[in-house]
mmCIF file of C-alpha atoms and ligand atoms in Angstrom:
data_model
loop_
_atom_site.group_PDB
_atom_site.id
_atom_site.type_symbol
_atom_site.label_atom_id
_atom_site.label_comp_id
_atom_site.label_asym_id
_atom_site.label_seq_id
_atom_site.Cartn_x
_atom_site.Cartn_y
_atom_site.Cartn_z
ATOM 1 C CA MET A 722 284.494 180.886 138.098
ATOM 2 C CA SER A 723 281.109 180.337 140.968
ATOM 3 C CA GLY A 724 279.405 183.103 142.958
ATOM 4 C CA ALA A 725 281.733 181.793 146.138
ATOM 5 C CA GLU A 726 284.742 183.839 144.051
ATOM 6 C CA GLU A 727 283.428 186.292 143.687
ATOM 7 C CA ARG A 728 282.004 186.979 147.115
ATOM 8 C CA GLU A 729 285.615 185.818 147.763
ATOM 9 C CA ALA A 730 286.611 188.858 146.815
ATOM 10 C CA GLY A 731 283.816 191.354 147.009
ATOM 11 C CA GLY A 732 285.391 190.440 152.286
ATOM 12 C CA GLY A 733 288.458 192.061 151.231
ATOM 13 C CA GLY A 734 290.868 192.445 154.020
ATOM 14 C CA GLY A 735 290.425 188.412 155.050
ATOM 15 C CA GLY A 736 293.571 187.201 154.615
ATOM 16 C CA PRO A 737 294.073 184.340 157.685
ATOM 17 C CA ALA A 738 296.076 186.279 160.406
ATOM 18 C CA ALA A 739 297.952 183.633 162.572
ATOM 19 C CA SER A 740 302.063 183.876 164.481
ATOM 20 C CA SER A 741 304.056 181.865 166.054
ATOM 21 C CA SER A 742 302.585 181.064 168.723
ATOM 22 C CA ALA A 743 299.494 177.935 168.229
ATOM 23 C CA ALA A 744 296.841 181.181 168.418
ATOM 24 C CA PRO A 745 295.098 181.179 165.557
ATOM 25 C CA ALA A 746 294.280 182.556 162.545
ATOM 26 C CA SER A 747 292.167 185.540 163.387
ATOM 27 C CA SER A 748 290.157 186.429 160.551
ATOM 28 C CA ALA A 749 289.156 183.474 158.741
ATOM 29 C CA SER A 750 288.852 184.297 154.899
ATOM 30 C CA PRO A 751 285.237 184.731 154.281
ATOM 31 C CA GLY A 752 285.358 182.819 151.400
ATOM 32 C CA GLY A 753 286.052 179.867 153.806
ATOM 33 C CA LEU A 754 283.311 177.851 154.651
ATOM 34 C CA GLY A 755 283.530 179.384 157.810
ATOM 35 C CA GLU A 756 284.648 175.679 159.246
ATOM 36 C CA ALA A 757 286.632 176.802 162.267
ATOM 37 C CA GLY A 758 288.586 179.888 162.396
ATOM 38 C CA GLY A 759 285.186 181.988 160.593
ATOM 39 C CA ALA A 760 283.018 180.757 163.208
ATOM 40 C CA GLU A 761 285.317 182.017 166.781
ATOM 41 C CA GLU A 762 284.939 185.393 165.002
ATOM 42 C CA PRO A 763 282.327 187.654 166.810
ATOM 43 C CA GLY A 764 281.303 189.057 164.751
ATOM 44 C CA ALA A 765 281.426 186.738 161.744
ATOM 45 C CA LEU A 766 277.700 185.451 163.229
ATOM 46 C CA LEU A 767 276.637 188.491 162.964
ATOM 47 C CA GLY A 768 276.173 188.551 158.812
ATOM 48 C CA GLY A 769 278.934 187.379 157.235
ATOM 49 C CA ALA A 770 283.027 188.275 157.305
ATOM 50 C CA ARG A 771 282.686 191.822 156.231
ATOM 51 C CA GLN A 772 281.520 192.836 159.684
ATOM 52 C CA HIS A 773 284.950 191.227 161.406
ATOM 53 C CA GLY A 774 287.082 194.481 161.463
ATOM 54 C CA GLU A 775 284.858 195.961 163.832
ATOM 55 C CA ALA A 776 284.500 193.026 165.874
ATOM 56 C CA GLY A 777 285.846 193.063 168.932
ATOM 57 C CA GLY A 778 288.630 195.317 168.946
ATOM 58 C CA ASP A 779 291.630 194.315 168.235
ATOM 59 C CA PRO A 780 291.396 192.102 165.230
ATOM 60 C CA ASP A 781 294.558 191.015 165.430
ATOM 61 C CA ALA A 782 293.749 189.237 168.988
ATOM 62 C CA PRO A 783 293.056 185.522 169.106
ATOM 63 C CA PRO A 784 289.120 184.727 169.095
ATOM 64 C CA LYS A 785 288.980 183.310 172.422
ATOM 65 C CA LYS A 786 291.638 186.505 174.372
ATOM 66 C CA ARG A 787 288.398 188.702 171.909
ATOM 67 C CA LEU A 788 285.325 185.951 172.355
ATOM 68 C CA ARG A 789 286.649 186.573 176.489
ATOM 69 C CA ALA A 790 286.392 190.995 175.920
ATOM 70 C CA ALA A 791 283.257 190.943 173.934
ATOM 71 C CA GLY A 792 281.974 188.926 177.391
ATOM 72 C CA ALA A 793 283.417 191.387 179.950
ATOM 73 C CA GLY A 794 281.855 194.128 178.434
ATOM 74 C CA ALA A 795 285.978 196.252 178.313
ATOM 75 C CA GLY A 796 286.430 198.452 175.690
ATOM 76 C CA GLY A 797 284.900 197.928 171.862
ATOM 77 C CA PRO A 798 282.173 199.676 170.853
ATOM 78 C CA GLU A 799 280.620 196.079 170.858
ATOM 79 C CA SER A 800 280.351 195.910 174.566
ATOM 80 C CA ALA A 801 276.850 197.532 174.694
ATOM 81 C CA ALA A 802 275.260 194.306 172.825
ATOM 82 C CA GLY A 803 276.716 192.833 176.207
ATOM 83 C CA SER A 804 275.995 188.798 175.894
ATOM 84 C CA VAL A 805 277.617 186.751 173.201
ATOM 85 C CA LYS A 806 275.722 184.924 171.677
ATOM 86 C CA LEU A 807 275.928 180.604 172.560
ATOM 87 C CA GLU A 808 277.365 178.960 169.773
ATOM 88 C CA GLU A 809 279.625 181.955 170.240
ATOM 89 C CA ARG A 810 280.699 181.288 173.541
ATOM 90 C CA LEU A 811 280.773 177.131 172.930
ATOM 91 C CA TYR A 812 282.840 177.416 170.635
ATOM 92 C CA SER A 813 285.701 179.000 172.738
ATOM 93 C CA VAL A 814 284.607 175.330 174.671
ATOM 94 C CA LEU A 815 284.329 173.006 172.728
ATOM 95 C CA CYS A 816 287.630 173.388 170.788
ATOM 96 C CA CYS A 817 290.863 172.191 171.092
ATOM 97 C CA THR A 818 293.464 173.002 173.669
ATOM 98 C CA VAL A 819 296.331 172.468 171.494
ATOM 99 C CA CYS A 820 295.595 174.648 167.939
ATOM 100 C CA LEU A 821 291.575 176.195 169.733
ATOM 101 C CA ASP A 822 290.389 175.182 166.420
ATOM 102 C CA LEU A 823 286.700 173.390 166.822
ATOM 103 C CA PRO A 824 287.640 169.703 166.246
ATOM 104 C CA LYS A 825 286.248 168.156 162.798
ATOM 105 C CA ALA A 826 286.653 164.789 163.273
ATOM 106 C CA SER A 827 287.238 162.667 167.049
ATOM 107 C CA VAL A 828 287.873 164.333 170.229
ATOM 108 C CA TYR A 829 290.215 163.041 172.524
ATOM 109 C CA GLN A 830 290.446 164.420 176.590
ATOM 110 C CA CYS A 831 293.347 163.554 179.087
ATOM 111 C CA THR A 832 293.139 162.436 182.378
ATOM 112 C CA ASN A 833 291.898 166.076 183.465
ATOM 113 C CA GLY A 834 288.702 166.708 180.654
ATOM 114 C CA HIS A 835 291.296 168.340 178.681
ATOM 115 C CA LEU A 836 289.732 168.427 175.381
ATOM 116 C CA MET A 837 292.421 167.834 171.573
ATOM 117 C CA CYS A 838 291.308 167.118 168.677
ATOM 118 C CA ALA A 839 292.495 164.479 166.705
ATOM 119 C CA GLY A 840 294.946 165.712 164.874
ATOM 120 C CA CYS A 841 296.559 167.431 167.610
ATOM 121 C CA PHE A 842 296.389 164.260 170.158
ATOM 122 C CA ILE A 843 297.670 161.725 167.451
ATOM 123 C CA HIS A 844 300.719 164.597 166.904
ATOM 124 C CA LEU A 845 301.031 164.998 170.733
ATOM 125 C CA LEU A 846 302.369 161.044 170.558
ATOM 126 C CA ALA A 847 304.015 161.399 167.365
ATOM 127 C CA ASP A 848 306.376 164.583 168.823
ATOM 128 C CA ALA A 849 306.941 163.242 172.124
ATOM 129 C CA ARG A 850 308.045 159.919 170.338
ATOM 130 C CA LEU A 851 311.161 161.470 168.467
ATOM 131 C CA LYS A 852 311.892 162.754 171.755
ATOM 132 C CA GLU A 853 312.358 160.155 173.044
ATOM 133 C CA GLU A 854 309.514 161.869 176.457
ATOM 134 C CA GLN A 855 306.819 161.044 177.765
ATOM 135 C CA ALA A 856 304.008 162.849 176.190
ATOM 136 C CA THR A 857 301.920 165.515 178.457
ATOM 137 C CA CYS A 858 299.131 167.346 178.311
ATOM 138 C CA PRO A 859 299.896 170.640 177.225
ATOM 139 C CA ASN A 860 297.307 172.296 179.521
ATOM 140 C CA CYS A 861 297.773 170.769 182.708
ATOM 141 C CA ARG A 862 300.971 168.598 182.170
ATOM 142 C CA CYS A 863 299.228 165.032 182.710
ATOM 143 C CA GLU A 864 300.586 162.036 181.005
ATOM 144 C CA ILE A 865 298.616 161.192 177.835
ATOM 145 C CA SER A 866 298.193 158.018 175.441
ATOM 146 C CA LYS A 867 296.629 156.635 173.366
ATOM 147 C CA SER A 868 295.096 153.975 176.768
ATOM 148 C CA LEU A 869 295.499 156.846 179.098
ATOM 149 C CA CYS A 870 292.788 159.185 176.286
ATOM 150 C CA CYS A 871 289.620 158.501 175.585
ATOM 151 C CA ARG A 872 287.437 160.770 172.877
ATOM 152 C CA ASN A 873 284.519 162.194 174.826
ATOM 153 C CA LEU A 874 281.877 162.044 172.639
ATOM 154 C CA ALA A 875 279.568 164.151 173.904
ATOM 155 C CA VAL A 876 281.432 167.192 172.878
ATOM 156 C CA GLU A 877 282.030 165.791 168.901
ATOM 157 C CA LYS A 878 277.775 165.820 168.782
ATOM 158 C CA ALA A 879 278.021 169.093 170.471
ATOM 159 C CA VAL A 880 280.537 170.097 167.435
ATOM 160 C CA SER A 881 278.091 168.668 165.005
ATOM 161 C CA GLU A 882 275.294 171.271 166.174
ATOM 162 C CA LEU A 883 277.438 174.021 166.061
ATOM 163 C CA PRO A 884 276.234 176.084 163.455
ATOM 164 C CA SER A 885 278.960 176.511 160.113
ATOM 165 C CA GLU A 886 278.900 178.721 156.569
ATOM 166 C CA CYS A 887 278.166 177.239 153.645
ATOM 167 C CA GLY A 888 280.737 178.136 151.123
ATOM 168 C CA PHE A 889 278.351 179.176 148.192
ATOM 169 C CA CYS A 890 275.027 180.452 149.818
ATOM 170 C CA MET A 891 276.544 181.597 153.245
ATOM 171 C CA GLN A 892 273.788 180.408 155.564
ATOM 172 C CA GLN A 893 274.056 178.784 158.797
ATOM 173 C CA PHE A 894 273.636 175.020 158.954
ATOM 174 C CA PRO A 895 274.464 172.617 161.768
ATOM 175 C CA ARG A 896 278.216 170.963 161.044
ATOM 176 C CA SER A 897 276.459 167.755 160.541
ATOM 177 C CA LEU A 898 274.631 169.319 158.140
ATOM 178 C CA LEU A 899 276.356 171.273 156.006
ATOM 179 C CA GLU A 900 277.410 168.917 154.012
ATOM 180 C CA ARG A 901 274.636 167.484 152.235
ATOM 181 C CA HIS A 902 273.760 171.102 151.915
ATOM 182 C CA GLN A 903 276.460 171.643 150.387
ATOM 183 C CA LYS A 904 276.453 168.402 147.268
ATOM 184 C CA GLU A 905 273.022 168.266 147.406
ATOM 185 C CA GLU A 906 270.746 171.423 148.748
ATOM 186 C CA CYS A 907 272.106 174.051 148.264
ATOM 187 C CA GLN A 908 271.481 176.560 144.812
ATOM 188 C CA ASP A 909 274.299 178.503 145.030
ATOM 189 C CA ARG A 910 276.381 175.534 144.314
ATOM 190 C CA VAL A 911 278.438 174.487 141.317
ATOM 191 C CA THR A 912 276.870 172.506 138.738
ATOM 192 C CA GLN A 913 277.750 170.712 135.129
ATOM 193 C CA CYS A 914 275.766 170.714 132.038
ATOM 194 C CA LYS A 915 273.932 167.259 132.099
ATOM 195 C CA TYR A 916 275.549 167.301 128.575
ATOM 196 C CA LYS A 917 279.012 167.928 130.013
ATOM 197 C CA ARG A 918 279.501 163.719 128.832
ATOM 198 C CA ILE A 919 279.627 164.841 125.396
ATOM 199 C CA GLY A 920 281.952 168.446 126.360
ATOM 200 C CA CYS A 921 279.391 171.259 127.144
ATOM 201 C CA PRO A 922 282.176 173.269 129.913
ATOM 202 C CA TRP A 923 279.228 175.002 131.318
ATOM 203 C CA GLN A 924 278.820 175.409 135.242
ATOM 204 C CA GLY A 925 278.178 177.326 137.363
ATOM 205 C CA PRO A 926 275.244 178.370 140.735
ATOM 206 C CA TYR A 927 272.481 175.322 140.608
ATOM 207 C CA HIS A 928 269.793 177.835 140.073
ATOM 208 C CA GLU A 929 271.286 178.379 136.235
ATOM 209 C CA LEU A 930 271.089 175.201 135.503
ATOM 210 C CA THR A 931 267.615 175.095 134.399
ATOM 211 C CA VAL A 932 267.756 177.845 132.144
ATOM 212 C CA HIS A 933 271.305 176.572 130.808
ATOM 213 C CA GLU A 934 270.634 173.540 129.568
ATOM 214 C CA ALA A 935 267.242 174.502 128.182
ATOM 215 C CA GLU A 936 269.268 176.732 125.688
ATOM 216 C CA CYS A 937 271.926 174.002 125.483
ATOM 217 C CA THR A 938 273.693 173.668 121.648
ATOM 218 C CA HIS A 939 275.118 170.207 122.552
ATOM 219 C CA PRO A 940 272.516 168.036 122.576
ATOM 220 C CA THR A 941 271.876 169.192 118.272
ATOM 221 C CA LYS A 942 275.479 168.452 117.679
ATOM 222 C CA THR A 943 276.470 166.362 115.093
ATOM 223 C CA GLY A 944 277.493 162.528 115.123
ATOM 224 C CA ASN A 945 280.918 163.472 113.951
ATOM 225 C CA GLU A 946 281.535 166.564 116.382
ATOM 226 C CA LEU A 947 280.951 164.293 119.046
ATOM 227 C CA MET A 948 283.511 161.664 117.885
ATOM 228 C CA GLU A 949 286.123 164.070 118.139
ATOM 229 C CA ILE A 950 284.807 166.173 121.522
ATOM 230 C CA LEU A 951 284.863 162.511 123.120
ATOM 231 C CA ASP A 952 288.267 161.463 121.295
ATOM 232 C CA GLU A 953 289.308 164.565 123.748
ATOM 233 C CA MET A 954 286.996 163.005 127.008
ATOM 234 C CA ASP A 955 289.546 159.106 125.671
ATOM 235 C CA GLN A 956 292.398 161.631 125.511
ATOM 236 C CA SER A 957 292.534 163.256 129.517
ATOM 237 C CA ARG A 958 291.236 159.484 130.297
ATOM 238 C CA LYS A 959 294.313 157.777 129.503
ATOM 239 C CA LYS A 960 295.859 160.761 131.028
ATOM 240 C CA GLU A 961 294.519 159.968 134.254
ATOM 241 C CA MET A 962 294.781 156.402 133.973
ATOM 242 C CA GLN A 963 298.437 156.889 133.349
ATOM 243 C CA LEU A 964 298.793 158.558 136.753
ATOM 244 C CA TYR A 965 297.084 156.156 139.119
ATOM 245 C CA ASN A 966 299.754 153.288 137.389
ATOM 246 C CA SER A 967 302.438 155.597 137.724
ATOM 247 C CA ILE A 968 301.231 155.387 141.319
ATOM 248 C CA PHE A 969 300.433 151.796 141.337
ATOM 249 C CA SER A 970 303.930 151.084 140.147
ATOM 250 C CA LEU A 971 305.612 153.561 142.766
ATOM 251 C CA LEU A 972 303.986 150.805 145.488
ATOM 252 C CA SER A 973 305.452 148.356 144.610
ATOM 253 C CA PHE A 974 309.117 149.985 145.468
ATOM 254 C CA GLU A 975 311.277 148.578 148.042
ATOM 255 C CA LYS A 976 311.842 151.770 150.143
ATOM 256 C CA ILE A 977 308.346 153.410 150.957
ATOM 257 C CA GLY A 978 307.430 155.627 153.149
ATOM 258 C CA TYR A 979 304.544 157.782 154.967
ATOM 259 C CA THR A 980 304.114 159.816 158.325
ATOM 260 C CA GLU A 981 301.024 161.998 158.470
ATOM 261 C CA VAL A 982 302.572 165.990 158.548
ATOM 262 C CA GLN A 983 301.217 169.401 160.078
ATOM 263 C CA PHE A 984 302.183 173.008 158.286
ATOM 264 C CA ARG A 985 301.370 174.695 161.294
ATOM 265 C CA PRO A 986 300.911 178.850 160.102
ATOM 266 C CA TYR A 987 303.945 181.163 160.938
ATOM 267 C CA ARG A 988 304.652 184.284 160.062
ATOM 268 C CA THR A 989 307.779 186.135 158.929
ATOM 269 C CA ASP A 990 309.488 189.217 160.438
ATOM 270 C CA ASP A 991 309.297 191.383 157.143
ATOM 271 C CA PHE A 992 308.671 194.207 157.755
ATOM 272 C CA ILE A 993 304.737 193.692 155.789
ATOM 273 C CA THR A 994 305.080 190.310 157.575
ATOM 274 C CA ARG A 995 304.020 187.334 154.775
ATOM 275 C CA LEU A 996 302.450 183.933 155.994
ATOM 276 C CA TYR A 997 303.619 180.895 156.028
ATOM 277 C CA TYR A 998 303.608 177.179 156.769
ATOM 278 C CA GLU A 999 305.760 174.799 158.175
ATOM 279 C CA THR A 1000 305.858 171.592 159.382
ATOM 280 C CA PRO A 1001 307.242 169.995 162.891
ATOM 281 C CA ARG A 1002 310.715 167.891 161.578
ATOM 282 C CA LEU A 1003 309.056 164.722 160.578
ATOM 283 C CA THR A 1004 311.339 161.436 159.765
ATOM 284 C CA VAL A 1005 310.724 159.671 156.747
ATOM 285 C CA LEU A 1006 313.148 156.052 154.828
ATOM 286 C CA ASN A 1007 315.608 157.249 157.697
ATOM 287 C CA GLN A 1008 316.319 160.744 156.627
ATOM 288 C CA THR A 1009 315.313 163.830 158.695
ATOM 289 C CA TRP A 1010 311.887 165.940 156.437
ATOM 290 C CA VAL A 1011 311.089 169.393 156.133
ATOM 291 C CA LEU A 1012 307.683 170.637 154.706
ATOM 292 C CA LYS A 1013 306.970 174.766 153.758
ATOM 293 C CA ALA A 1014 304.102 176.325 152.128
ATOM 294 C CA ARG A 1015 303.280 179.536 151.218
ATOM 295 C CA VAL A 1016 299.983 181.365 149.989
ATOM 296 C CA ASN A 1017 299.933 182.307 146.141
ATOM 297 C CA ASP A 1018 304.078 181.896 146.038
ATOM 298 C CA SER A 1019 304.329 184.758 148.437
ATOM 299 C CA GLU A 1020 302.665 187.803 146.439
ATOM 300 C CA ARG A 1021 302.281 191.233 148.754
ATOM 301 C CA ASN A 1022 299.295 190.982 148.938
ATOM 302 C CA PRO A 1023 296.884 187.664 149.169
ATOM 303 C CA ASN A 1024 294.547 188.891 150.190
ATOM 304 C CA LEU A 1025 293.178 191.216 147.536
ATOM 305 C CA SER A 1026 292.707 188.308 145.208
ATOM 306 C CA CYS A 1027 290.328 185.809 145.094
ATOM 307 C CA LYS A 1028 292.828 183.175 143.201
ATOM 308 C CA ARG A 1029 293.964 180.638 146.983
ATOM 309 C CA THR A 1030 297.031 178.876 146.222
ATOM 310 C CA LEU A 1031 299.401 176.579 148.062
ATOM 311 C CA SER A 1032 302.478 176.532 146.379
ATOM 312 C CA PHE A 1033 305.261 173.254 148.963
ATOM 313 C CA GLN A 1034 308.562 172.305 148.953
ATOM 314 C CA LEU A 1035 310.684 169.259 150.113
ATOM 315 C CA ILE A 1036 313.740 169.750 152.138
ATOM 316 C CA LEU A 1037 316.458 167.150 153.357
ATOM 317 C CA LYS A 1038 317.959 167.684 156.508
ATOM 318 C CA SER A 1039 320.075 165.752 157.405
ATOM 319 C CA LYS A 1040 323.299 164.182 155.645
ATOM 320 C CA ILE A 1041 323.242 161.700 153.111
ATOM 321 C CA ASN A 1042 326.540 159.312 151.468
ATOM 322 C CA SER A 1043 325.286 158.839 148.197
ATOM 323 C CA PRO A 1044 322.254 161.556 146.128
ATOM 324 C CA MET A 1045 318.417 160.073 146.712
ATOM 325 C CA GLU A 1046 316.544 159.799 144.083
ATOM 326 C CA CYS A 1047 313.065 160.025 144.877
ATOM 327 C CA SER A 1048 309.504 160.326 144.028
ATOM 328 C CA PHE A 1049 306.839 161.420 146.985
ATOM 329 C CA LEU A 1050 303.338 162.559 146.776
ATOM 330 C CA LEU A 1051 301.191 164.688 149.366
ATOM 331 C CA LEU A 1052 297.170 162.892 149.874
ATOM 332 C CA GLU A 1053 294.510 163.892 151.811
ATOM 333 C CA GLY A 1054 295.555 162.301 155.400
ATOM 334 C CA PRO A 1055 293.710 160.596 158.428
ATOM 335 C CA TYR A 1056 292.403 163.245 160.279
ATOM 336 C CA ASP A 1057 291.235 165.789 157.975
ATOM 337 C CA ASP A 1058 289.153 165.912 154.606
ATOM 338 C CA VAL A 1059 291.317 167.745 152.443
ATOM 339 C CA LYS A 1060 290.522 168.155 148.956
ATOM 340 C CA ILE A 1061 294.109 167.613 147.382
ATOM 341 C CA ASN A 1062 294.248 165.930 143.664
ATOM 342 C CA PRO A 1063 297.363 163.431 143.179
ATOM 343 C CA VAL A 1064 299.953 164.598 141.284
ATOM 344 C CA ILE A 1065 304.173 162.389 141.717
ATOM 345 C CA TYR A 1066 306.892 164.942 141.918
ATOM 346 C CA HIS A 1067 310.305 164.002 141.126
ATOM 347 C CA PHE A 1068 313.735 164.854 142.867
ATOM 348 C CA VAL A 1069 317.295 163.723 142.759
ATOM 349 C CA PHE A 1070 318.742 165.163 146.765
ATOM 350 C CA THR A 1071 322.357 165.827 147.540
ATOM 351 C CA ASN A 1072 323.942 167.398 150.232
ATOM 352 C CA GLU A 1073 324.277 170.874 148.439
ATOM 353 C CA ASN A 1074 320.971 170.104 146.698
ATOM 354 C CA ASN A 1075 318.966 169.472 149.762
ATOM 355 C CA GLU A 1076 314.798 171.165 148.166
ATOM 356 C CA THR A 1077 313.109 170.878 146.009
ATOM 357 C CA ASP A 1078 311.444 174.006 144.110
ATOM 358 C CA TYR A 1079 307.632 175.570 145.592
ATOM 359 C CA MET A 1080 305.622 173.573 143.994
ATOM 360 C CA PRO A 1081 301.737 174.246 142.828
ATOM 361 C CA LEU A 1082 299.537 171.254 146.355
ATOM 362 C CA PRO A 1083 297.519 170.574 144.161
ATOM 363 C CA ILE A 1084 294.521 171.712 145.853
ATOM 364 C CA VAL A 1085 290.677 171.276 144.145
ATOM 365 C CA ASP A 1086 289.663 175.161 143.895
ATOM 366 C CA SER A 1087 289.888 177.886 146.231
ATOM 367 C CA VAL A 1088 287.149 178.141 148.422
ATOM 368 C CA GLU A 1089 289.112 174.678 149.390
ATOM 369 C CA CYS A 1090 291.952 176.409 149.336
ATOM 370 C CA ASN A 1091 290.590 179.148 151.771
ATOM 371 C CA LYS A 1092 288.836 176.236 153.508
ATOM 372 C CA LEU A 1093 292.698 175.884 155.093
ATOM 373 C CA LEU A 1094 293.811 178.600 155.367
ATOM 374 C CA ALA A 1095 290.933 179.128 157.900
ATOM 375 C CA ALA A 1096 291.153 175.446 159.872
ATOM 376 C CA LYS A 1097 295.265 176.904 160.227
ATOM 377 C CA ASN A 1098 297.124 173.616 160.511
ATOM 378 C CA ILE A 1099 297.092 171.676 157.304
ATOM 379 C CA ASN A 1100 297.237 167.714 158.266
ATOM 380 C CA LEU A 1101 297.923 166.229 155.500
ATOM 381 C CA ARG A 1102 299.889 162.681 154.197
ATOM 382 C CA LEU A 1103 303.506 162.413 152.854
ATOM 383 C CA PHE A 1104 304.875 159.577 151.157
ATOM 384 C CA ILE A 1105 308.912 159.096 149.591
ATOM 385 C CA PHE A 1106 309.494 156.545 147.261
ATOM 386 C CA GLN A 1107 313.218 155.761 147.409
ATOM 387 C CA ILE A 1108 314.140 155.419 143.719
ATOM 388 C CA GLN A 1109 317.099 152.059 143.225
ATOM 389 C CA LYS A 1110 319.135 152.254 140.692
HETATM 390 ZN ZN1 LIG B 1632 293.221 170.508 167.619
HETATM 391 ZN ZN1 LIG B 1633 295.053 168.297 180.938
HETATM 392 ZN ZN1 LIG B 1634 274.385 177.010 150.592
HETATM 393 ZN ZN1 LIG B 1635 275.498 172.767 128.250
#
């Protein structure tokens, strides 16, 4: 589709490698927007992720470790170079001490100054509430709560100044400017023909847009041809409206529950380990649930394919007295900017049949999916609507 997807394929070997600990994915996929994983990579900034094989010795070591190793001049062939760029050193200083990612939104700190991104902070509080314990800082064990911790604006601003890579043209920009660049300025961003409104399906990089529009055949179509195209567009519009109407009618159900969910990366124990995601147990509608997700439906080598998808399943962990018929929905959460399309799923949970099949997570495209994989934890919001007869 876009130039960006071709580059994903070219990067090779970029599958995220996360471990079951809090260690971050060490080799961010090159197609990702370099939001965090890619940026922590010592090699990534030196001219594209292609170099990451050579960077910092053990490619599976967490970035923090590799950074230190490189800084100390220990081992690797790059140690001769000695110095690590300032922004790379800052990544390890400004990252969240829980997920080791660069925070995307608010940053909180414990009374001893340990930094936590909003997603991790809220999760620590929520986990503690579920276990009926006092939440503590994972670094120094001091008590944390919304009133004990404060935001650290200096860190938030510093992070927004750090360079980040455009997912289309691979150039570096301060994080704070990246969104505008990708939306409005990048010459390689994916654009659509201005005659899309009368049915032209073309999309491609911005720098090819003028040439296409000059030779686009759509403006010369006759009224009758346009009527057909408009009919088709009416149909898809109608489908969209149906979706929104069903969401609105779900909202008037008596029993609705929702919660923030954080998919965390794990590796299977297979000979060739596979990446999968799982959320901590969550309570919605007085039942305990878990969500699992996998990459490219667990195909053997997802890093060899340029198309990235995630699929997920919802599992009911508690025992129930009678079948529970539910509609459910995954949407963007409050602490992340995942682009996900609303899709309503439906399932009747019983004690014997307590997990849904794997269903595609409706992420808008592969670029967005890589961005999620690079960021390690995936924060979404789950809604469950119980259907009562
Ligand atoms: Zn975090
Ligand atoms: Zn602390
Ligand atoms: Zn760009
Ligand atoms: Zn066109």
